[in-house]
mmCIF file of C-alpha atoms in Angstrom:
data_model
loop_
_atom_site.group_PDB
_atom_site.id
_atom_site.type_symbol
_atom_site.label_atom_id
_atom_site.label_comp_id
_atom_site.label_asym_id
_atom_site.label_seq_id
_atom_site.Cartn_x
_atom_site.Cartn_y
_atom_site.Cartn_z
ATOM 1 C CA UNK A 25 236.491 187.939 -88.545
ATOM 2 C CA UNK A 26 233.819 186.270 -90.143
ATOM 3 C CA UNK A 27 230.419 186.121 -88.123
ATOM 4 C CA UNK A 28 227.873 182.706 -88.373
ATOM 5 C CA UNK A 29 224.702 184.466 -90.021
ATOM 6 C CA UNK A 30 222.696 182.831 -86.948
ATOM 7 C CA UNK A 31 224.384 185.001 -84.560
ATOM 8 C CA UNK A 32 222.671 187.941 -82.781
ATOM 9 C CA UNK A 33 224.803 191.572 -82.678
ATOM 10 C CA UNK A 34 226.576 191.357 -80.066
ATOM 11 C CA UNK A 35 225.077 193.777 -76.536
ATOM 12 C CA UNK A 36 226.767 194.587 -73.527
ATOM 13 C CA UNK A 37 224.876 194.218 -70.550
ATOM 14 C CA UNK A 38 225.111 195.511 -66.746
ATOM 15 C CA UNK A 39 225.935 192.333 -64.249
ATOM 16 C CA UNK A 40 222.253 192.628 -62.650
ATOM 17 C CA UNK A 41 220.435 189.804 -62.294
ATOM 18 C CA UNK A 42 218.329 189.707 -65.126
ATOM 19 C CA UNK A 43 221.578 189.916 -67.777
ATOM 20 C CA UNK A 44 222.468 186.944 -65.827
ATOM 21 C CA UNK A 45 219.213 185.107 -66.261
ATOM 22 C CA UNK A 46 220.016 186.159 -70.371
ATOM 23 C CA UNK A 47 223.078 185.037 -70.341
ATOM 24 C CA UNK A 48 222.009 181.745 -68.829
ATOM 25 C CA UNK A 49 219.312 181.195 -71.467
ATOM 26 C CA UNK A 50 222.040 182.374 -74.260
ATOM 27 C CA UNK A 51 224.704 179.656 -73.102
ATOM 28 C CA UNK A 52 221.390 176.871 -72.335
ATOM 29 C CA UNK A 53 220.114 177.713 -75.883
ATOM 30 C CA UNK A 54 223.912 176.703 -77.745
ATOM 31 C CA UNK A 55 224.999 180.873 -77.778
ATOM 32 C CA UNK A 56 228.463 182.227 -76.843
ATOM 33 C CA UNK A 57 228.783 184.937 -74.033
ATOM 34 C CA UNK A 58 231.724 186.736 -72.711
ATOM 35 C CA UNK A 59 231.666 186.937 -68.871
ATOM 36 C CA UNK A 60 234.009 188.163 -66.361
ATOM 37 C CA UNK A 61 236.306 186.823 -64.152
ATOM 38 C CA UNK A 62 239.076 187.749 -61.670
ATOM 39 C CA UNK A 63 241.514 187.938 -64.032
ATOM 40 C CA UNK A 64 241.011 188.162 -67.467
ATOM 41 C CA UNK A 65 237.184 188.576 -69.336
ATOM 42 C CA UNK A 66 236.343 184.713 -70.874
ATOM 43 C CA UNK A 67 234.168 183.626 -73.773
ATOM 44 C CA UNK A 68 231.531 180.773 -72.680
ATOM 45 C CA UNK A 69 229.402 178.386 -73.850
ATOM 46 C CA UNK A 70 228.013 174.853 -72.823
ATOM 47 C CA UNK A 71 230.932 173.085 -72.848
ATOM 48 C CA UNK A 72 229.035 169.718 -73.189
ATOM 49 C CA UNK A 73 227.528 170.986 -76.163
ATOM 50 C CA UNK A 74 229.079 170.187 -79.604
ATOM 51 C CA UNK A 75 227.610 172.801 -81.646
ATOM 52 C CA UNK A 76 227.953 175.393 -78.899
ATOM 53 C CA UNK A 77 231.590 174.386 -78.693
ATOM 54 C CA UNK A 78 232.183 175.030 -82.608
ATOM 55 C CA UNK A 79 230.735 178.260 -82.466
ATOM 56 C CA UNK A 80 233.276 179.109 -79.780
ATOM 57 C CA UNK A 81 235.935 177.953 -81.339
ATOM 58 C CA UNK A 82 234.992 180.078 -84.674
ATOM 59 C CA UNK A 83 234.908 182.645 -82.616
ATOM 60 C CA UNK A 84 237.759 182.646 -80.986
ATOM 61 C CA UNK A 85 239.759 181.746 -83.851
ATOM 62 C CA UNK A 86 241.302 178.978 -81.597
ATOM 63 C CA UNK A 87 243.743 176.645 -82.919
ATOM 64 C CA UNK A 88 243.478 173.157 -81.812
ATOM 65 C CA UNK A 89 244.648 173.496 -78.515
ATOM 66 C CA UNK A 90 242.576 172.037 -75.378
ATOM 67 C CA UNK A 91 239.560 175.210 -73.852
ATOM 68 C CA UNK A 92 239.363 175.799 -70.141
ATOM 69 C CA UNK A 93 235.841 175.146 -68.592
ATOM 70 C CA UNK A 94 234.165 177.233 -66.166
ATOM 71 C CA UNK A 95 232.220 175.818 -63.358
ATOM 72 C CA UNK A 96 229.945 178.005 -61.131
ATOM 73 C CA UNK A 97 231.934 175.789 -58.134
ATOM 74 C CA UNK A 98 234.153 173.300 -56.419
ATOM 75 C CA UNK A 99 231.045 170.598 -55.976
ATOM 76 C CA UNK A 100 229.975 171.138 -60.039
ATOM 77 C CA UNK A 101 234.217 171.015 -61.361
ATOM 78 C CA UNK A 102 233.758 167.576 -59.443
ATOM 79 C CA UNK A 103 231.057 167.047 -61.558
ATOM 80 C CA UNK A 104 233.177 167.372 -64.746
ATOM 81 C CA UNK A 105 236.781 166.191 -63.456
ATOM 82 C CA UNK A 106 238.068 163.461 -61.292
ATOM 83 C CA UNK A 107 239.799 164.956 -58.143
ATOM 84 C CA UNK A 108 242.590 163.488 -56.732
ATOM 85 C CA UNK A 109 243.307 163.776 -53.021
ATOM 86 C CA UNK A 110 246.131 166.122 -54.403
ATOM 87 C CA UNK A 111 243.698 168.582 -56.521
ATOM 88 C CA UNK A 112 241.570 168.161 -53.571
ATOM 89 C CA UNK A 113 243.499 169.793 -51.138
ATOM 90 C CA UNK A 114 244.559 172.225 -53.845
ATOM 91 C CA UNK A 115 240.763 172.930 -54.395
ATOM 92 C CA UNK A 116 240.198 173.798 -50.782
ATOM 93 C CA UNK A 117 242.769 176.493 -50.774
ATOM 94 C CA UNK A 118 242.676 178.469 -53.462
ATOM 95 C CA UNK A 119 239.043 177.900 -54.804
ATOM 96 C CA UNK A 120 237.578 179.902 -56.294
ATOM 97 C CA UNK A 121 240.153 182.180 -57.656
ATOM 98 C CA UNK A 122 242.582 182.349 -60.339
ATOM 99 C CA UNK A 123 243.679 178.661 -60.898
ATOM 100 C CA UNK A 124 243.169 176.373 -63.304
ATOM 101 C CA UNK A 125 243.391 172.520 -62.915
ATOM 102 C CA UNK A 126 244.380 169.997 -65.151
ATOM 103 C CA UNK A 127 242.432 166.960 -64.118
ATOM 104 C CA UNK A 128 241.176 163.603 -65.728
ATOM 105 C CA UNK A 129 237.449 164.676 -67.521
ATOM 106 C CA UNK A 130 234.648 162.584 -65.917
ATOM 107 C CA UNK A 131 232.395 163.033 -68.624
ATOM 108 C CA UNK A 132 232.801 163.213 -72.422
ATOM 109 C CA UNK A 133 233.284 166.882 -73.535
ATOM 110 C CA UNK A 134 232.873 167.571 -77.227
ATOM 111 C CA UNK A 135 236.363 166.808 -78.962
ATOM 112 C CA UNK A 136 237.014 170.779 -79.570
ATOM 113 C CA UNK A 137 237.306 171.234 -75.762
ATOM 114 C CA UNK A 138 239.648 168.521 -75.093
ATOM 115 C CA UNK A 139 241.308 167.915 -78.231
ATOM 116 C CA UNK A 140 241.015 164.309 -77.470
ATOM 117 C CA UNK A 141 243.124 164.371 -74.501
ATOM 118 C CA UNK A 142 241.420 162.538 -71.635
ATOM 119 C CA UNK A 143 241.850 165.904 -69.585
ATOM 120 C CA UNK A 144 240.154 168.685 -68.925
ATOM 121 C CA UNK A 145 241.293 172.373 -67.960
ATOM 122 C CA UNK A 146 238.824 173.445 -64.651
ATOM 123 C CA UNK A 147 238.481 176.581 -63.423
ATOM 124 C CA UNK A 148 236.392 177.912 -60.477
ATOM 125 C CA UNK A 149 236.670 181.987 -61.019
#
């Protein structure tokens, strides 16, 4: 795997709150982190950020297939996605947790999340 020569070795850090705070100001300054969630362990970034978004995608290796995006809850996902009365309802039962929804994107991601679909992939973990 090749690594982008701007990109710091990588550290594991304990959840406490001050790796948070770092991994906030990582992901705010255009930096990829790996996080954990209830099922798997996910590789982050600003989604809304192009650059951020190509880094990711290098890497990941990822083909050109649509990326999930994480949202710290319900009220920000609604932020990102138009909910229907249908991913509503689904929202209020089994968020957060291990679900993904597939939903129309309310803003405009950078092409490499959505592949140019008009949907996004949300997840509340």
């Amino acid at each position: 795997m090749q690594v982008d020569n701007g990109m710091k070795r990588p550290r594991v850090l304990k959840a406490v709150e001050e790796a948070i705070i770092e991994a906030a100001e990582i992901v705010r300054g255009g930096g990829v982190v790996v996080y954990p969630t209830e099922t798997v362990y996910g590789l982050g970034c600003d989604p809304l950020n192009p650059e951020a978004v190509y880094r990711l995608l290098r890497v990941k290796g990822r083909g050109r297939k649509p990326l999930p995006v994480a949202a710290s809850s319900v009220e920000r996902a609604r932020e990102l996605a138009y909910f229907t009365p249908l991913a509503e309802r689904v929202a209020s039962l089994f968020l957060p947790g291990p679900l993904m929804l597939i939903l129309r994107a309310k803003v405009q991601f950078p092409r490499g999340v959505t592949c140019g679909l008009e949907t996004v992939g949300v997840r509340v973990p």
